[in-house]
Every structure is written in structure tokens, then in C-alpha cells.
Amino acid sequence: MHDTLEQSRVQQRARLLDWLGGQQQAMQDLLHRIVDIDSGSRDEAGILAVAQALRERLEAAGVAVRFEDVPGYGVLLHADVPGPGEGAPIYLMGHMDTVFPAGTVARRPFRVEEGRAYGPGVADMKSGLVLNVFVAEAFARCGGLGAPLKLFFSCDEEIGSPATRQTIMDTVRGARAVFNAEPGRVSGNLVTSRKGSMAVEFEVQGVAAHAGINHAAGASALEAMARKLLALHALTDPATGTTTNVGVLQGGIVPNMVAPHAKAELDVRYTAQTDPDALMERIRAIVEEESVPRTQGRVTAVRRTLPMAPTPDALLQLYRRGAQSLGFDVQGEFTGGAADSGLTASVGVPTLCATGPVGGHPHTEREYCELATFVPRAQAVALAIFDHP
């Protein structure tokens, strides 16, 4: 009896791998379709269009899909793969939003050159969405699940998940594992821990005056802002892994007016060893300090992403064993980038990140996906699910 069960599992494993092994072109075709849809954060129509394209593929394979509206941001995609209906599930996660504004696809649509796919969001993380869809489809068509398998695709990760963070944590709480399909590192490695992030928007009010006739009557918001930027950048501390960067700055009206207003956006990254509340208080103090007499600063918005606690070694080794059986190996590594995997790890769910195809230069015009990594990395995720205790 034991031999019969073992033989059945061997055959089931082979069916999964064989089916995925024949899907390279279909994966590329679906990637092409969704990359050529603008779906920047808060682009509700674009994110819905991406979700609908993925839904069509999943439902054709018998996977039940439902959308959850997130007003102002788009939809969440939930899916359940046919199989065991009881017990803690395994989740395949991803996000459908990108950092690119509407019109980007028209300027640089999907293209393939020398085995690499290019286009907005091709690595971060539309290729990961496609990989997850095909892994789910493999189990729907071939069987082999030992636990419930679910998909959860969000819509606002690139702006810190302001509308979905609680839903993400509530949804995955108690799950067996999460595989988050952010792009694999250029090295091919997975991500086993991440920094947290804060996006802080703030503004400075000054006093307008004619810069030539009545300069002393003014109080420059831009000068005050400049002093704050220096102080905020000085919070960067390589020893603790904290980095600060003001990446957006606007202010003033015309050159011959003392600037009455300025605003900026600060990006902060920190490790799990950092007290984010204490760090935020230091930032707030700098913003609110009267850097120039008669100016006033205030924080207008804060968005946070939690650090990703280290992946349990057992989950990493489970993936590695499957990868090695397929002829490649990976390691786990730390990254300064933040992701929704920080949210899932924060509620105690074993989480492995960057399980998507290998990609590089995310958030830039040079962003690419290594197409040859699609099938083996989909197979490796499938094996990790198949062999999960």
C-alpha cells in the first residue's frame, strides 16, 4: 500500500512538472497582455483590466475567482484552487499595481530582446502574477494538493498598501505559508528578509514677499525646506541600516517672490531592529522645527510597510530541495526594498519572497524579466507546495 501511494505521488509530481514545462509560450503571451495595460497605483480601470485578464485564465482552468472592490485603488483578486477544502491554506501573493503613470505603455510597450522581456512592471511584478497563475492552474489541472491553495493579488503595494494592509494581514493570518512572487534577484536568489519603509509627505508654509522690494518681510519656505532636507538626510545611518531620501520636492511660485510654500516626500527604510515610532518622532521634530523664523512645517501623510522578519529556514530549504532537483540552486538574501511580505511575516506566517521570475532594474525604463527563468521557477514553487508538510 505504501509503495502504491509513493508511486502515485511520483506520478503526480511528474504531471505537474511536465504540464508547467510546456507553458513557456503561454506564460509569455499572458505577460505580454498584462504588461501592455497601464496599471499604476490608484489607476482603478487599469488594475481592474489586469485582474480581469488573470481571472479569465484562472476560471478557464476551473479556479474560482472573486474580486473585492477597493474604492480609489481598484480591486483585490481572491482565488481558490480546487483541492482539499480543510486545514490551513498556502497563499500565492502578488500585487497588480506598478509605479508607472498612465501613458507609459504607449511610449514603451512590451518587447522581447535576447531572451529578456521589457515593459512597465514586467518584473515588478507582472511576471510574478503570471507565474502564480500558472502554478495555480497546474494544480487545478493535474491535482496533487495536500492543503488548500489560494491566490491573493493586491492593488496598492507600490504606495505602501494604505488601503489593503489590514486585509492582507487578516486574510493570511494562520496560513501554512506565503509565497510572494516579487522578482527573483539578479543572482537568482530569493528574499528571506526585508527592510520596512515609511513614505512621509510634508509641507512648509512661509511668508510671501517681493524678493527685490521687500525681501526682509518674507520668510522663505524653500530655505526652511532646504534646512529640513539636510537634517532629514542626516538621519541615514549605515550602521543601523536606516536610510532617508527626499525624492520629490515642489515649491515657490516665481523667482522674484520669497517662496510662501513648499512640499516634499521622504522615503525611509529601516530594519526590524529599529523602533519605527521613535524614528518617526525624530522626523516629525525636524519637519515641525521653525528652521527659518516665521515658517511652519507639518507632516501631511505617513504610509508604512513593515519589515519582513526572516523566513524560517525550513521553508527556504523546502524550496531549495525542489530547485536542486530541477537543476538549479538559490540562497536567501536580505534586501532594502519593502514589500507586502513584511505584512504577512508580521502576523507569524512563514513567508518566502521574490519567488517570481528573475528580473532587474525595477522602477526604471531598463526593467526586464529573464524569460528563461519562468518555467523552472514556477516548477520550484509548485514543488514547494506539493512537498509542504
mmCIF file of C-alpha atoms in Angstrom:
data_model
loop_
_atom_site.group_PDB
_atom_site.id
_atom_site.type_symbol
_atom_site.label_atom_id
_atom_site.label_comp_id
_atom_site.label_asym_id
_atom_site.label_seq_id
_atom_site.Cartn_x
_atom_site.Cartn_y
_atom_site.Cartn_z
ATOM 1 C CA MET A 1 0.000 0.000 0.000
ATOM 2 C CA HIS A 2 2.803 2.389 0.906
ATOM 3 C CA ASP A 3 4.553 1.637 -2.389
ATOM 4 C CA THR A 4 1.356 2.351 -4.297
ATOM 5 C CA LEU A 5 0.890 5.725 -2.577
ATOM 6 C CA GLU A 6 4.506 6.648 -3.176
ATOM 7 C CA GLN A 7 4.257 5.692 -6.833
ATOM 8 C CA SER A 8 1.103 7.781 -7.150
ATOM 9 C CA ARG A 9 2.890 10.807 -5.709
ATOM 10 C CA VAL A 10 5.809 10.338 -8.055
ATOM 11 C CA GLN A 11 3.408 10.291 -10.993
ATOM 12 C CA GLN A 12 1.535 13.327 -9.659
ATOM 13 C CA ARG A 13 4.793 15.239 -9.290
ATOM 14 C CA ALA A 14 5.795 14.351 -12.828
ATOM 15 C CA ARG A 15 2.431 15.538 -14.202
ATOM 16 C CA LEU A 16 2.811 18.911 -12.503
ATOM 17 C CA LEU A 17 6.335 19.422 -13.791
ATOM 18 C CA ASP A 18 5.518 18.219 -17.285
ATOM 19 C CA TRP A 19 2.480 20.473 -17.601
ATOM 20 C CA LEU A 20 4.407 23.545 -16.428
ATOM 21 C CA GLY A 21 7.294 22.566 -18.674
ATOM 22 C CA GLY A 22 5.076 23.065 -21.705
ATOM 23 C CA GLN A 23 3.755 26.523 -20.765
ATOM 24 C CA GLN A 24 6.656 28.826 -21.659
ATOM 25 C CA GLN A 25 4.941 30.494 -24.620
ATOM 26 C CA ALA A 26 1.582 30.716 -22.854
ATOM 27 C CA MET A 27 3.291 32.400 -19.892
ATOM 28 C CA GLN A 28 4.959 34.901 -22.207
ATOM 29 C CA ASP A 29 1.675 35.592 -24.001
ATOM 30 C CA LEU A 30 -0.155 36.374 -20.757
ATOM 31 C CA LEU A 31 2.754 38.521 -19.582
ATOM 32 C CA HIS A 32 2.591 40.456 -22.855
ATOM 33 C CA ARG A 33 -1.120 41.034 -22.379
ATOM 34 C CA ILE A 34 -0.940 42.423 -18.846
ATOM 35 C CA VAL A 35 2.276 44.443 -19.281
ATOM 36 C CA ASP A 36 0.515 46.295 -22.086
ATOM 37 C CA ILE A 37 -2.104 47.526 -19.596
ATOM 38 C CA ASP A 38 -1.214 50.675 -17.666
ATOM 39 C CA SER A 39 -1.938 49.852 -14.008
ATOM 40 C CA GLY A 40 -0.202 52.432 -11.868
ATOM 41 C CA SER A 41 -1.253 52.718 -8.242
ATOM 42 C CA ARG A 42 -4.739 54.290 -7.992
ATOM 43 C CA ASP A 43 -5.454 53.531 -11.675
ATOM 44 C CA GLU A 44 -8.681 51.699 -10.897
ATOM 45 C CA ALA A 45 -9.580 50.902 -14.506
ATOM 46 C CA GLY A 46 -6.103 49.610 -15.335
ATOM 47 C CA ILE A 47 -5.858 47.415 -12.257
ATOM 48 C CA LEU A 48 -9.329 46.016 -12.944
ATOM 49 C CA ALA A 49 -8.275 45.217 -16.525
ATOM 50 C CA VAL A 50 -5.212 43.318 -15.281
ATOM 51 C CA ALA A 51 -7.358 41.436 -12.774
ATOM 52 C CA GLN A 52 -9.868 40.520 -15.479
ATOM 53 C CA ALA A 53 -7.143 39.140 -17.750
ATOM 54 C CA LEU A 54 -5.833 36.947 -14.935
ATOM 55 C CA ARG A 55 -9.350 35.913 -13.977
ATOM 56 C CA GLU A 56 -10.073 34.673 -17.489
ATOM 57 C CA ARG A 57 -7.085 32.341 -17.412
ATOM 58 C CA LEU A 58 -7.850 31.047 -13.920
ATOM 59 C CA GLU A 59 -11.554 30.452 -14.479
ATOM 60 C CA ALA A 60 -10.835 28.603 -17.722
ATOM 61 C CA ALA A 61 -8.850 26.142 -15.592
ATOM 62 C CA GLY A 62 -11.646 25.746 -13.057
ATOM 63 C CA VAL A 63 -10.215 28.066 -10.418
ATOM 64 C CA ALA A 64 -12.873 30.055 -8.556
ATOM 65 C CA VAL A 65 -12.123 33.804 -8.605
ATOM 66 C CA ARG A 66 -13.768 36.742 -6.915
ATOM 67 C CA PHE A 67 -12.972 40.450 -6.841
ATOM 68 C CA GLU A 68 -13.145 42.668 -3.778
ATOM 69 C CA ASP A 69 -13.626 46.357 -4.520
ATOM 70 C CA VAL A 70 -11.137 48.810 -3.021
ATOM 71 C CA PRO A 71 -12.598 52.244 -3.855
ATOM 72 C CA GLY A 72 -9.978 54.633 -5.152
ATOM 73 C CA TYR A 73 -7.457 51.865 -5.798
ATOM 74 C CA GLY A 74 -9.038 49.083 -7.839
ATOM 75 C CA VAL A 75 -9.801 45.524 -6.751
ATOM 76 C CA LEU A 76 -8.300 42.653 -4.828
ATOM 77 C CA LEU A 77 -8.230 39.286 -6.578
ATOM 78 C CA HIS A 78 -9.038 36.236 -4.466
ATOM 79 C CA ALA A 79 -8.888 32.734 -5.913
ATOM 80 C CA ASP A 80 -9.313 29.191 -4.605
ATOM 81 C CA VAL A 81 -7.741 26.234 -6.368
ATOM 82 C CA PRO A 82 -9.815 23.028 -6.373
ATOM 83 C CA GLY A 83 -8.476 20.515 -3.878
ATOM 84 C CA PRO A 84 -8.595 19.816 -0.152
ATOM 85 C CA GLY A 85 -11.098 22.123 1.453
ATOM 86 C CA GLU A 86 -9.921 21.878 5.057
ATOM 87 C CA GLY A 87 -6.883 22.923 7.017
ATOM 88 C CA ALA A 88 -4.641 25.977 6.909
ATOM 89 C CA PRO A 89 -4.068 27.214 3.348
ATOM 90 C CA ILE A 90 -0.956 28.145 1.404
ATOM 91 C CA TYR A 91 -1.083 31.546 -0.311
ATOM 92 C CA LEU A 92 0.413 32.717 -3.589
ATOM 93 C CA MET A 93 0.640 36.508 -3.346
ATOM 94 C CA GLY A 94 1.367 39.450 -5.600
ATOM 95 C CA HIS A 95 0.347 42.995 -6.472
ATOM 96 C CA MET A 96 -1.236 44.286 -9.673
ATOM 97 C CA ASP A 97 -0.183 47.938 -9.408
ATOM 98 C CA THR A 98 3.020 49.409 -10.823
ATOM 99 C CA VAL A 99 4.917 52.659 -10.238
ATOM 100 C CA PHE A 100 4.356 53.894 -13.796
ATOM 101 C CA PRO A 101 1.796 56.553 -14.796
ATOM 102 C CA ALA A 102 -0.875 56.237 -17.465
ATOM 103 C CA GLY A 103 0.597 56.576 -20.935
ATOM 104 C CA THR A 104 3.776 54.623 -20.199
ATOM 105 C CA VAL A 105 2.649 51.608 -22.232
ATOM 106 C CA ALA A 106 2.091 53.806 -25.288
ATOM 107 C CA ARG A 107 5.687 55.036 -25.034
ATOM 108 C CA ARG A 108 7.373 51.698 -24.356
ATOM 109 C CA PRO A 109 5.114 48.649 -24.726
ATOM 110 C CA PHE A 110 6.101 45.041 -24.106
ATOM 111 C CA ARG A 111 9.002 43.799 -26.197
ATOM 112 C CA VAL A 112 11.445 40.895 -26.160
ATOM 113 C CA GLU A 113 15.145 41.215 -26.918
ATOM 114 C CA GLU A 114 17.731 38.470 -26.491
ATOM 115 C CA GLY A 115 15.619 36.437 -24.107
ATOM 116 C CA ARG A 116 14.584 39.362 -21.931
ATOM 117 C CA ALA A 117 11.124 40.902 -21.766
ATOM 118 C CA TYR A 118 10.868 44.656 -21.265
ATOM 119 C CA GLY A 119 7.987 46.958 -20.393
ATOM 120 C CA PRO A 120 6.438 48.790 -17.437
ATOM 121 C CA GLY A 121 6.098 46.451 -14.471
ATOM 122 C CA VAL A 122 7.410 43.429 -16.394
ATOM 123 C CA ALA A 123 9.496 42.286 -13.412
ATOM 124 C CA ASP A 124 7.844 44.155 -10.541
ATOM 125 C CA MET A 125 5.699 42.266 -10.611
ATOM 126 C CA LYS A 126 3.573 41.256 -13.533
ATOM 127 C CA SER A 127 5.804 38.298 -14.322
ATOM 128 C CA GLY A 128 5.262 37.114 -10.746
ATOM 129 C CA LEU A 129 1.499 37.350 -11.157
ATOM 130 C CA VAL A 130 1.719 35.216 -14.281
ATOM 131 C CA LEU A 131 3.926 32.653 -12.534
ATOM 132 C CA ASN A 132 1.446 32.351 -9.671
ATOM 133 C CA VAL A 133 -1.480 31.954 -12.068
ATOM 134 C CA PHE A 134 0.254 29.112 -13.892
ATOM 135 C CA VAL A 135 1.248 27.359 -10.662
ATOM 136 C CA ALA A 136 -2.393 27.538 -9.554
ATOM 137 C CA GLU A 137 -3.530 26.277 -12.942
ATOM 138 C CA ALA A 138 -1.057 23.376 -12.794
ATOM 139 C CA PHE A 139 -2.629 22.120 -9.566
ATOM 140 C CA ALA A 140 -6.161 22.736 -10.866
ATOM 141 C CA ARG A 141 -5.464 20.653 -13.961
ATOM 142 C CA CYS A 142 -3.140 17.999 -12.520
ATOM 143 C CA GLY A 143 -4.150 17.678 -8.853
ATOM 144 C CA GLY A 144 -1.614 16.967 -6.138
ATOM 145 C CA LEU A 145 -2.596 19.448 -3.435
ATOM 146 C CA GLY A 146 -2.195 18.389 0.167
ATOM 147 C CA ALA A 147 -3.585 21.645 1.575
ATOM 148 C CA PRO A 148 -5.888 24.423 0.337
ATOM 149 C CA LEU A 149 -4.146 26.715 -2.161
ATOM 150 C CA LYS A 150 -5.281 30.304 -2.547
ATOM 151 C CA LEU A 151 -4.225 33.352 -4.551
ATOM 152 C CA PHE A 152 -4.348 36.903 -3.234
ATOM 153 C CA PHE A 153 -3.358 39.789 -5.519
ATOM 154 C CA SER A 154 -3.440 43.325 -4.119
ATOM 155 C CA CYS A 155 -3.726 46.727 -5.790
ATOM 156 C CA ASP A 156 -1.738 49.336 -3.822
ATOM 157 C CA GLU A 157 1.585 47.765 -2.777
ATOM 158 C CA GLU A 158 3.736 50.299 -4.614
ATOM 159 C CA ILE A 159 2.415 53.096 -2.412
ATOM 160 C CA GLY A 160 2.724 51.201 0.852
ATOM 161 C CA SER A 161 -0.593 49.280 0.828
ATOM 162 C CA PRO A 162 -2.555 52.039 2.599
ATOM 163 C CA ALA A 163 -5.968 50.593 1.739
ATOM 164 C CA THR A 164 -5.207 46.874 1.910
ATOM 165 C CA ARG A 165 -2.642 46.264 4.661
ATOM 166 C CA GLN A 166 -5.182 45.186 7.278
ATOM 167 C CA THR A 167 -6.994 42.996 4.768
ATOM 168 C CA ILE A 168 -3.717 41.320 3.831
ATOM 169 C CA MET A 169 -2.852 40.568 7.448
ATOM 170 C CA ASP A 170 -6.361 39.370 8.282
ATOM 171 C CA THR A 171 -6.536 37.195 5.167
ATOM 172 C CA VAL A 172 -3.289 35.277 5.644
ATOM 173 C CA ARG A 173 -3.323 35.003 9.428
ATOM 174 C CA GLY A 174 -2.926 31.348 10.387
ATOM 175 C CA ALA A 175 -1.814 30.234 6.908
ATOM 176 C CA ARG A 176 0.774 27.476 6.455
ATOM 177 C CA ALA A 177 2.967 29.585 4.191
ATOM 178 C CA VAL A 178 3.064 32.538 1.814
ATOM 179 C CA PHE A 179 5.000 32.622 -1.452
ATOM 180 C CA ASN A 180 5.219 36.253 -2.562
ATOM 181 C CA ALA A 181 6.178 36.496 -6.235
ATOM 182 C CA GLU A 182 8.246 39.670 -6.234
ATOM 183 C CA PRO A 183 11.010 39.356 -8.844
ATOM 184 C CA GLY A 184 13.842 36.952 -8.145
ATOM 185 C CA ARG A 185 17.121 38.736 -7.519
ATOM 186 C CA VAL A 186 19.530 39.185 -10.432
ATOM 187 C CA SER A 187 21.604 36.457 -8.750
ATOM 188 C CA GLY A 188 18.561 34.173 -8.851
ATOM 189 C CA ASN A 189 18.287 34.293 -5.066
ATOM 190 C CA LEU A 190 15.134 34.545 -3.018
ATOM 191 C CA VAL A 191 14.455 37.202 -0.392
ATOM 192 C CA THR A 192 14.268 35.985 3.190
ATOM 193 C CA SER A 193 14.159 39.352 4.978
ATOM 194 C CA ARG A 194 13.403 42.946 4.023
ATOM 195 C CA LYS A 195 13.547 46.425 5.423
ATOM 196 C CA GLY A 196 10.406 48.266 6.379
ATOM 197 C CA SER A 197 9.570 51.606 4.817
ATOM 198 C CA MET A 198 7.846 54.868 5.546
ATOM 199 C CA ALA A 199 6.670 57.380 2.970
ATOM 200 C CA VAL A 200 6.310 60.747 4.690
ATOM 201 C CA GLU A 201 4.674 63.689 2.936
ATOM 202 C CA PHE A 202 5.202 67.105 4.499
ATOM 203 C CA GLU A 203 4.905 70.789 3.717
ATOM 204 C CA VAL A 204 6.288 74.124 4.875
ATOM 205 C CA GLN A 205 4.369 77.391 4.991
ATOM 206 C CA GLY A 206 6.325 80.613 4.654
ATOM 207 C CA VAL A 207 5.515 84.300 4.113
ATOM 208 C CA ALA A 208 5.379 85.720 0.605
ATOM 209 C CA ALA A 209 7.149 88.985 -0.224
ATOM 210 C CA HIS A 210 8.668 90.738 -3.234
ATOM 211 C CA ALA A 211 12.219 89.441 -3.378
ATOM 212 C CA GLY A 212 13.630 92.767 -4.564
ATOM 213 C CA ILE A 213 11.494 95.453 -2.952
ATOM 214 C CA ASN A 214 10.635 93.912 0.415
ATOM 215 C CA HIS A 215 12.877 90.879 0.916
ATOM 216 C CA ALA A 216 13.048 91.154 4.707
ATOM 217 C CA ALA A 217 9.269 90.953 5.031
ATOM 218 C CA GLY A 218 9.284 87.446 3.608
ATOM 219 C CA ALA A 219 10.042 84.092 5.191
ATOM 220 C CA SER A 220 11.185 81.572 2.611
ATOM 221 C CA ALA A 221 9.506 78.198 2.736
ATOM 222 C CA LEU A 222 12.153 76.925 0.331
ATOM 223 C CA GLU A 223 15.009 77.946 2.600
ATOM 224 C CA ALA A 224 13.286 76.277 5.535
ATOM 225 C CA MET A 225 12.699 73.200 3.404
ATOM 226 C CA ALA A 226 16.361 73.084 2.377
ATOM 227 C CA ARG A 227 17.452 73.077 6.009
ATOM 228 C CA LYS A 228 14.984 70.300 6.779
ATOM 229 C CA LEU A 229 16.196 68.197 3.865
ATOM 230 C CA LEU A 230 19.764 68.330 5.169
ATOM 231 C CA ALA A 231 18.604 67.305 8.650
ATOM 232 C CA LEU A 232 16.420 64.505 7.303
ATOM 233 C CA HIS A 233 19.184 63.101 5.111
ATOM 234 C CA ALA A 234 21.484 63.194 8.131
ATOM 235 C CA LEU A 235 19.263 60.531 9.741
ATOM 236 C CA THR A 236 20.782 57.982 7.327
ATOM 237 C CA ASP A 237 22.862 55.577 9.394
ATOM 238 C CA PRO A 238 24.595 52.679 7.631
ATOM 239 C CA ALA A 239 25.403 51.100 10.997
ATOM 240 C CA THR A 240 21.711 50.537 11.762
ATOM 241 C CA GLY A 241 20.519 50.100 8.176
ATOM 242 C CA THR A 242 18.425 53.276 8.215
ATOM 243 C CA THR A 243 18.261 55.331 5.015
ATOM 244 C CA THR A 244 16.393 58.548 4.272
ATOM 245 C CA ASN A 245 15.811 60.133 0.885
ATOM 246 C CA VAL A 246 13.736 63.127 -0.163
ATOM 247 C CA GLY A 247 12.862 62.138 -3.707
ATOM 248 C CA VAL A 248 10.102 64.655 -4.520
ATOM 249 C CA LEU A 249 10.268 68.413 -3.918
ATOM 250 C CA GLN A 250 7.995 71.236 -5.040
ATOM 251 C CA GLY A 251 7.786 74.858 -4.007
ATOM 252 C CA GLY A 252 7.704 78.530 -4.819
ATOM 253 C CA ILE A 253 5.799 80.440 -7.468
ATOM 254 C CA VAL A 254 8.141 82.783 -9.378
ATOM 255 C CA PRO A 255 11.846 83.690 -8.920
ATOM 256 C CA ASN A 256 11.192 87.216 -7.645
ATOM 257 C CA MET A 257 8.856 86.137 -4.853
ATOM 258 C CA VAL A 258 10.016 84.846 -1.475
ATOM 259 C CA ALA A 259 8.512 81.350 -1.565
ATOM 260 C CA PRO A 260 5.355 81.049 0.548
ATOM 261 C CA HIS A 261 5.002 77.270 0.277
ATOM 262 C CA ALA A 262 6.968 74.091 -0.316
ATOM 263 C CA LYS A 263 6.205 70.395 -0.047
ATOM 264 C CA ALA A 264 8.224 67.214 -0.265
ATOM 265 C CA GLU A 265 8.066 63.425 0.015
ATOM 266 C CA LEU A 266 10.526 61.460 2.115
ATOM 267 C CA ASP A 267 11.336 57.761 1.715
ATOM 268 C CA VAL A 268 12.623 55.986 4.847
ATOM 269 C CA ARG A 269 13.935 52.412 5.076
ATOM 270 C CA TYR A 270 14.699 50.603 8.316
ATOM 271 C CA THR A 271 15.373 47.133 9.682
ATOM 272 C CA ALA A 272 13.349 45.032 12.103
ATOM 273 C CA GLN A 273 15.721 46.146 14.874
ATOM 274 C CA THR A 274 14.635 49.797 14.503
ATOM 275 C CA ASP A 275 11.853 51.372 16.559
ATOM 276 C CA PRO A 276 9.774 52.973 13.776
ATOM 277 C CA ASP A 277 7.750 55.112 16.178
ATOM 278 C CA ALA A 278 10.895 56.657 17.655
ATOM 279 C CA LEU A 279 12.287 57.223 14.165
ATOM 280 C CA MET A 280 9.049 58.882 13.085
ATOM 281 C CA GLU A 281 9.163 61.205 16.081
ATOM 282 C CA ARG A 282 12.654 62.364 15.049
ATOM 283 C CA ILE A 283 11.347 63.026 11.546
ATOM 284 C CA ARG A 284 8.322 64.899 12.845
ATOM 285 C CA ALA A 285 10.519 67.060 15.075
ATOM 286 C CA ILE A 286 12.665 68.069 12.098
ATOM 287 C CA VAL A 287 9.636 68.847 9.964
ATOM 288 C CA GLU A 288 7.927 70.911 12.667
ATOM 289 C CA GLU A 289 11.017 72.829 13.767
ATOM 290 C CA GLU A 290 10.948 76.547 12.877
ATOM 291 C CA SER A 291 14.002 76.215 10.620
ATOM 292 C CA VAL A 292 13.550 79.791 9.402
ATOM 293 C CA PRO A 293 11.724 82.361 11.583
ATOM 294 C CA ARG A 294 8.013 82.667 10.729
ATOM 295 C CA THR A 295 7.897 79.413 8.778
ATOM 296 C CA GLN A 296 5.902 76.409 9.864
ATOM 297 C CA GLY A 297 6.237 72.761 8.820
ATOM 298 C CA ARG A 298 3.818 69.894 9.233
ATOM 299 C CA VAL A 299 3.534 66.242 8.268
ATOM 300 C CA THR A 300 0.551 65.702 5.977
ATOM 301 C CA ALA A 301 0.631 61.932 5.399
ATOM 302 C CA VAL A 302 2.521 58.824 6.516
ATOM 303 C CA ARG A 303 2.419 55.374 4.926
ATOM 304 C CA ARG A 304 4.273 52.431 6.423
ATOM 305 C CA THR A 305 5.332 48.984 5.263
ATOM 306 C CA LEU A 306 6.532 46.604 7.944
ATOM 307 C CA PRO A 307 9.934 44.898 7.828
ATOM 308 C CA MET A 308 9.872 41.276 6.716
ATOM 309 C CA ALA A 309 11.006 39.046 9.563
ATOM 310 C CA PRO A 310 13.482 36.334 8.481
ATOM 311 C CA THR A 311 11.992 33.360 6.635
ATOM 312 C CA PRO A 312 12.059 30.152 8.704
ATOM 313 C CA ASP A 313 14.926 28.042 7.415
ATOM 314 C CA ALA A 314 12.634 25.052 6.923
ATOM 315 C CA LEU A 315 10.633 26.907 4.262
ATOM 316 C CA LEU A 316 13.743 28.107 2.442
ATOM 317 C CA GLN A 317 15.215 24.605 2.465
ATOM 318 C CA LEU A 318 11.929 23.160 1.187
ATOM 319 C CA TYR A 319 12.141 25.438 -1.855
ATOM 320 C CA ARG A 320 15.859 24.757 -2.296
ATOM 321 C CA ARG A 321 15.398 21.000 -2.369
ATOM 322 C CA GLY A 322 12.855 21.306 -5.145
ATOM 323 C CA ALA A 323 15.053 23.754 -7.068
ATOM 324 C CA GLN A 324 18.065 21.471 -6.747
ATOM 325 C CA SER A 325 16.053 18.559 -8.107
ATOM 326 C CA LEU A 326 15.337 20.753 -11.146
ATOM 327 C CA GLY A 327 18.995 21.581 -11.668
ATOM 328 C CA PHE A 328 19.439 24.984 -10.043
ATOM 329 C CA ASP A 329 20.114 26.334 -6.573
ATOM 330 C CA VAL A 330 19.269 29.521 -4.709
ATOM 331 C CA GLN A 331 20.149 31.221 -1.475
ATOM 332 C CA GLY A 332 18.124 33.555 0.692
ATOM 333 C CA GLU A 333 19.214 37.166 0.976
ATOM 334 C CA PHE A 334 18.303 40.431 2.671
ATOM 335 C CA THR A 335 17.135 43.450 0.678
ATOM 336 C CA GLY A 336 16.425 47.082 1.430
ATOM 337 C CA GLY A 337 13.244 47.012 -0.636
ATOM 338 C CA ALA A 338 9.938 46.770 1.199
ATOM 339 C CA ALA A 339 7.006 44.561 0.165
ATOM 340 C CA ASP A 340 3.733 43.069 1.372
ATOM 341 C CA SER A 341 5.752 40.077 2.578
ATOM 342 C CA GLY A 342 6.553 42.261 5.588
ATOM 343 C CA LEU A 343 2.858 42.302 6.448
ATOM 344 C CA THR A 344 2.433 38.543 6.144
ATOM 345 C CA ALA A 345 5.573 37.798 8.154
ATOM 346 C CA SER A 346 4.420 40.256 10.841
ATOM 347 C CA VAL A 347 1.422 38.041 11.689
ATOM 348 C CA GLY A 348 3.632 34.995 12.083
ATOM 349 C CA VAL A 349 3.102 33.322 8.717
ATOM 350 C CA PRO A 350 6.242 31.674 7.260
ATOM 351 C CA THR A 351 6.922 33.801 4.191
ATOM 352 C CA LEU A 352 9.262 33.390 1.250
ATOM 353 C CA CYS A 353 9.635 36.382 -1.071
ATOM 354 C CA ALA A 354 10.990 37.009 -4.575
ATOM 355 C CA THR A 355 9.706 33.681 -5.874
ATOM 356 C CA GLY A 356 8.842 35.257 -9.237
ATOM 357 C CA PRO A 357 10.958 35.022 -12.383
ATOM 358 C CA VAL A 358 14.366 36.697 -12.228
ATOM 359 C CA GLY A 359 14.300 40.384 -13.107
ATOM 360 C CA GLY A 360 16.346 43.525 -12.839
ATOM 361 C CA HIS A 361 16.231 47.343 -12.774
ATOM 362 C CA PRO A 362 12.698 47.578 -11.321
ATOM 363 C CA HIS A 363 11.046 51.028 -11.311
ATOM 364 C CA THR A 364 13.149 52.168 -14.277
ATOM 365 C CA GLU A 365 12.899 52.197 -18.068
ATOM 366 C CA ARG A 366 15.513 49.401 -18.106
ATOM 367 C CA GLU A 367 13.323 46.980 -16.145
ATOM 368 C CA TYR A 368 13.481 43.454 -17.544
ATOM 369 C CA CYS A 369 12.426 39.852 -16.915
ATOM 370 C CA GLU A 370 14.571 36.826 -17.778
ATOM 371 C CA LEU A 371 12.066 34.734 -19.717
ATOM 372 C CA ALA A 372 14.099 31.533 -19.398
ATOM 373 C CA THR A 373 13.529 31.558 -15.625
ATOM 374 C CA PHE A 374 9.728 31.400 -15.897
ATOM 375 C CA VAL A 375 9.283 27.643 -16.153
ATOM 376 C CA PRO A 376 11.929 26.427 -13.677
ATOM 377 C CA ARG A 377 10.900 28.915 -11.007
ATOM 378 C CA ALA A 378 7.216 28.048 -11.491
ATOM 379 C CA GLN A 379 8.154 24.393 -11.120
ATOM 380 C CA ALA A 380 10.148 25.151 -7.961
ATOM 381 C CA VAL A 381 7.179 26.926 -6.343
ATOM 382 C CA ALA A 382 4.918 24.048 -7.352
ATOM 383 C CA LEU A 383 7.288 21.537 -5.749
ATOM 384 C CA ALA A 384 7.477 23.583 -2.549
ATOM 385 C CA ILE A 385 3.672 23.471 -2.365
ATOM 386 C CA PHE A 386 3.495 19.793 -3.337
ATOM 387 C CA ASP A 387 6.080 18.782 -0.702
ATOM 388 C CA HIS A 388 4.896 21.138 2.055
ATOM 389 C CA PRO A 389 4.153 19.091 5.195
#
